[in-house]
């Protein structure tokens, strides 16, 4: 594969979108086929480009004009995140019906996300990421203008922050290209900007952020794609931050703070999930919870943590499909997807969390305490998942956009994939080696086991038999054991903080200038004075300027 | 000689500021033209002086075609404008003589008063003829700044200024057609 | 390849026979029978259908098996290096929620149970933070004076939480208003992992011989008896007192334990 | 002789278009041919090369030349895809007159001559029949000329540094007044014809004028560069905040569009005020975007605004994104360049700027809705405007090279 091939994964979705836009009017089927084929093609292309070489490939296509070279790069990290974006997007575009406009915007959004991942520098990632975010907002508005969507201003702020981080790197270090930034340029302020971009761009917040809110939309077609596109990008930035810092964040306390934030995000989601009144409300909290655990693992700072984070990111990418295709009603599909997402053994999420939390505790010190909190949070999430089985469905979704059988298969597959954890570990450790030094111990893992600092996890030999025994036992078990639910189960604990926050927000929303003081600030009068061509104002401002510059 | 020309420039500008009739406006424009041409002549810029004189004279003559009839020099409500003309004169005198250094104080005074008084007139008029006269005066003032030392544009600027001034006065009056 | 197959066989053996499936079932049924007698429940053990067990029993049994293989029972086919504390904690933690999902009748006051489970997690993982290890038997072996206070405090917290985690407290589920507690087969599956994990974490590991095995099971049985006695005492005092203890006494004590863990962490660095 | 032709041919085109008003088709053809000749002259002109055919030395700077080219492109596609309610020959007539004036302003040997050309343009525009009284339409731009004139007088005076600073005040305030930005906003009537409204100053002539005035100011008062920069940044921030908030909250959509131009100018002023290459490049990008995107979109929004048609279809959202300076459109790289300049000069200002950049979103969403449900020529025009913005956003290098950056 020649380096220009790196353009193919970006160009194919654009091509698909273009066909969807032109031929889509003829029939939504054509738009659906072209858009999904474009994204599938990109997924195949990424693998086909990487496989023959199995090492980083780069291409530089000159300067773009705003201080950023048009550099594209595909390394193993890029491959993992590309697939984490492309596979769910392609599946959802294939399985769910959309109008040609939605298909077009979705295809372009995926292309932008690919460009952000393949970008060789921070600035180009910022431009492409902001494009993806903009298109996600447009896609959500096209689907339903009045339904909840992420704040455009917040997303723009996030990507502008990344752009700012890029220019600071250019000013301080002379370049914002990932591979060339001097370690000394990766300072705490730059990391803070990057973290801001990642946290708000990906909705990684402990409170009810956009990643939760968009699941209250009537249709979840765009919501699924939005999370599938933007959340991996957010985590991707934190991974690249390791590369910028030569395998470390600027200060070790940043790791602890970020990991604690990750646990907070997961706990916030779990707390809201356990108080959900419908199954839809519960499902809205699943993905933020998964992202929180991935963030915690990522922030540990060790190779094992990063590997766990990559495994959790990949798992989330698959679970997104399941949740987006799941009908609101209960039953086996809902139970299996919920179990897989909650990290029930021997699932892949279970394995990822074991590694991530293990990495935190093995790191010791404050990070160990964060790991402890993580385990407790995991159990809260498990309790919420258990409670959700008895919840009413909530607002129904159009049957055409749900595929319970596919969702059930995804849930079952995610539970059955536990024994494949070692394989995922091998792939993730190869990816992690792109951005940090992975100890030989972690690399020299056989297919069956995973060696950590203090233990060995016998993945295949332990989870394999457990899976087999479990499958046999479940096959024999009596389904009638499921007790019928009587009414909506009460929350496990009330959300006092959320209630207080809601009260404050409402109070702020209702805040207004008291009527007796309104005459002091009259915007209309102000506008009339400013825009009325008033010579007196002109002369006064000249005098003011003269005084300002001559004193 | 230059001091007299500068004083005449101020008188001309003041007349434009105060006058509301076409004759008054034409007189003011003529006085300003004469003053600037005189200053240019005194500075040895003979060609520039002729260009400004031609343009300004044409502008003044064309002004007599349109606008409110008469002189309109002491209309009711013109007192503030008279005071403003005096204040501008005093300020210009301060900047031209006290604050700035070197030769050519009359020249600087003339530049300042012509531009400032025409600007003041532009801000305080509703009549197209008055506004156009102020604009023409402004053109002559800026032309003077460009054509007289130490600027380098010389004759070209004076010609452009003269053309613009004459062109402005040649333009027909426009009334709003209602939005 | 042969090694992999051998590893799979030994782990399968551990899961199904010892210290997993059969062992935990026998231990659990024995202790549950004693509890049934103590609490005046049915004298005879009901006969669960082995051909068609209830799905909740299957789920809990599988999780209990996974937890059981992580304990430091002598002759455990799973090598000591391959045991992981988080797997044990997570698997045991999931048992309660599997019951809530599949048979809510079995779970009383899930909110309170969640709080107690959090306290229990602290007691299990608290001692692991400073040594930075996840091997259960290594933690059991820790006898450094500086770490003993944490270990003792966590051990006591573990014992405090045990009756509630095993639902031995006199707090009946909303949907279950029987006069006498029933013979709980799903609980029978978790007796061994809970008690054996205590033995593993808070007492030095036993030798890989018959006396060591006897000592291990003896201590584990003793832990079960302590839990039974505590549960009987709670039962005598009534549901309100039990709820009061677990909502007003255990969480503050857990906070103290957490503070102790933090202080120890600071002092040892 | 290219600079002379760059002025003369569009001027002749405008004159023919005026003379042939009764025969619009012929006027259009002749005007187009002469205008194209003028653009060709601009294209052939070598930046910085002087020509002295008429006894007056004319030369085009790289930045001025690039801005003239962009303005010509903007005019061409506005005329080709003219809004349904607009007469093509009238658009061409006024566009060519503006283009000739802009070429004159850009090619003039001194700022005085540029200002005289500006004054001529001001008076010519005021002479066209419009909704507002003649004297009122003349007032603000002519006052701007007077301010620049006073600035020039102070610049020519020898004396203490305060004189240079006063000159800087006159020049900067004059430029702001010529644009019609805060605090020297021109009177605006939302229903007035675009040609006679203040929009041409802020959206068509303004960019070239700003380049000329700012370049000359640095030559005339070099020691007051700090004061010039401070004033430009101060006024820029004022215009950003006021423009964005007013564009969002004001009653009339037409006024909202006008305020959005003011907000963009605020950014450009900050870019010029920072006084570093990246800042100037960012400002130039903003000005290109005004000419190629915001102005054409404004023209195509006027008909739907009259019909009170407001929608939220994908195209409206794309327009909103382009106007808000979101990637991949032109505003984003401009903002990146401005952030870089601010970071290298004084990083807290970058923080202020970054916060201010978010103010564009609510107003842009509003303006996007005013495009109504575009169809036919309007849709094509919007698509071309968005394509220009996209090209500028993804690959601004060629235009920046053309401007010598």
mmCIF file of C-alpha atoms in Angstrom, chain A residues 63-67 101 123 126-127 130-131 134 138 141-142 145 149 152-153 156-157 159-160 163-164 167-168 170-171 524 526-527 530-533 537-539 541-542 545-546 549-550, chain D residues 139-140 143 147 162 165 169 182-187 231 242 250-251 259 312 314 317-318 321 326-328 332-333 336-337 340 343 347 350-351 357-358 361 365 393-397 400:
data_model
loop_
_atom_site.group_PDB
_atom_site.id
_atom_site.type_symbol
_atom_site.label_atom_id
_atom_site.label_comp_id
_atom_site.label_asym_id
_atom_site.label_seq_id
_atom_site.Cartn_x
_atom_site.Cartn_y
_atom_site.Cartn_z
ATOM 1 C CA UNK A 63 0.752 23.052 4.162
ATOM 2 C CA UNK A 64 -2.924 23.867 4.584
ATOM 3 C CA UNK A 65 -2.342 27.532 5.282
ATOM 4 C CA UNK A 66 -3.237 27.950 8.936
ATOM 5 C CA UNK A 67 -0.012 26.627 10.366
ATOM 6 C CA UNK A 101 -30.236 14.002 4.005
ATOM 7 C CA UNK A 123 -4.481 21.286 14.585
ATOM 8 C CA UNK A 126 -9.105 19.930 15.824
ATOM 9 C CA UNK A 127 -10.398 20.991 12.419
ATOM 10 C CA UNK A 130 -14.928 20.157 14.940
ATOM 11 C CA UNK A 131 -16.279 19.229 11.525
ATOM 12 C CA UNK A 134 -20.819 20.178 13.616
ATOM 13 C CA UNK A 138 -26.784 19.034 12.080
ATOM 14 C CA UNK A 141 -31.357 18.630 14.128
ATOM 15 C CA UNK A 142 -32.294 17.173 10.770
ATOM 16 C CA UNK A 145 -35.218 19.841 15.592
ATOM 17 C CA UNK A 149 -28.966 17.524 21.335
ATOM 18 C CA UNK A 152 -23.258 23.416 19.640
ATOM 19 C CA UNK A 153 -21.450 26.148 21.563
ATOM 20 C CA UNK A 156 -17.287 24.283 19.335
ATOM 21 C CA UNK A 157 -15.643 25.430 22.565
ATOM 22 C CA UNK A 159 -12.644 21.792 19.587
ATOM 23 C CA UNK A 160 -11.483 25.379 19.742
ATOM 24 C CA UNK A 163 -7.022 24.091 18.377
ATOM 25 C CA UNK A 164 -5.660 26.420 20.998
ATOM 26 C CA UNK A 167 -1.223 26.615 18.544
ATOM 27 C CA UNK A 168 0.341 26.702 22.003
ATOM 28 C CA UNK A 170 3.385 25.441 17.826
ATOM 29 C CA UNK A 171 4.379 28.575 19.709
ATOM 30 C CA UNK A 524 -33.605 48.583 22.691
ATOM 31 C CA UNK A 526 -28.986 51.125 23.776
ATOM 32 C CA UNK A 527 -29.295 49.779 20.250
ATOM 33 C CA UNK A 530 -25.460 52.909 19.015
ATOM 34 C CA UNK A 531 -27.015 52.312 15.620
ATOM 35 C CA UNK A 532 -28.802 55.604 15.179
ATOM 36 C CA UNK A 533 -25.870 57.480 13.644
ATOM 37 C CA UNK A 537 -21.622 59.444 20.410
ATOM 38 C CA UNK A 538 -19.076 59.606 17.608
ATOM 39 C CA UNK A 539 -17.422 62.699 19.006
ATOM 40 C CA UNK A 541 -15.817 58.110 21.417
ATOM 41 C CA UNK A 542 -13.108 60.043 19.579
ATOM 42 C CA UNK A 545 -9.908 57.158 22.280
ATOM 43 C CA UNK A 546 -7.701 60.243 22.313
ATOM 44 C CA UNK A 549 -3.928 56.579 23.924
ATOM 45 C CA UNK A 550 -2.391 59.911 24.948
ATOM 46 C CA UNK D 139 -22.846 61.921 7.048
ATOM 47 C CA UNK D 140 -21.111 58.887 8.484
ATOM 48 C CA UNK D 143 -17.192 62.018 8.586
ATOM 49 C CA UNK D 147 -11.337 61.773 10.578
ATOM 50 C CA UNK D 162 1.340 62.782 21.336
ATOM 51 C CA UNK D 165 -0.886 59.142 18.743
ATOM 52 C CA UNK D 169 -6.664 57.965 16.720
ATOM 53 C CA UNK D 182 -19.147 50.439 16.510
ATOM 54 C CA UNK D 183 -19.042 53.194 17.771
ATOM 55 C CA UNK D 184 -19.459 54.856 14.360
ATOM 56 C CA UNK D 185 -22.340 52.805 13.041
ATOM 57 C CA UNK D 186 -24.095 54.205 10.005
ATOM 58 C CA UNK D 187 -27.819 54.720 10.046
ATOM 59 C CA UNK D 231 -7.197 50.694 19.596
ATOM 60 C CA UNK D 242 -21.914 43.976 20.416
ATOM 61 C CA UNK D 250 -32.280 42.467 17.640
ATOM 62 C CA UNK D 251 -35.813 42.457 16.240
ATOM 63 C CA UNK D 259 -24.622 43.288 13.119
ATOM 64 C CA UNK D 312 -34.481 24.868 9.785
ATOM 65 C CA UNK D 314 -30.137 21.046 6.544
ATOM 66 C CA UNK D 317 -28.014 24.632 9.461
ATOM 67 C CA UNK D 318 -25.047 24.450 7.086
ATOM 68 C CA UNK D 321 -22.318 26.574 10.648
ATOM 69 C CA UNK D 326 -17.334 26.322 12.694
ATOM 70 C CA UNK D 327 -15.100 23.834 10.934
ATOM 71 C CA UNK D 328 -14.763 22.993 8.095
ATOM 72 C CA UNK D 332 -12.330 28.119 11.793
ATOM 73 C CA UNK D 333 -8.809 28.405 10.349
ATOM 74 C CA UNK D 336 -6.949 29.266 14.697
ATOM 75 C CA UNK D 337 -4.620 31.878 13.214
ATOM 76 C CA UNK D 340 -2.026 31.591 17.515
ATOM 77 C CA UNK D 343 -0.993 33.296 22.157
ATOM 78 C CA UNK D 347 -1.922 34.533 25.957
ATOM 79 C CA UNK D 350 -6.277 34.355 23.470
ATOM 80 C CA UNK D 351 -8.492 33.218 26.347
ATOM 81 C CA UNK D 357 -15.683 33.125 19.518
ATOM 82 C CA UNK D 358 -18.609 31.213 21.007
ATOM 83 C CA UNK D 361 -23.451 30.541 17.402
ATOM 84 C CA UNK D 365 -28.490 29.916 13.877
ATOM 85 C CA UNK D 393 -11.691 26.632 5.484
ATOM 86 C CA UNK D 394 -9.860 23.541 4.339
ATOM 87 C CA UNK D 395 -7.151 25.044 2.165
ATOM 88 C CA UNK D 396 -6.635 28.801 2.646
ATOM 89 C CA UNK D 397 -2.995 28.578 1.590
ATOM 90 C CA UNK D 400 -2.852 33.700 1.696
#
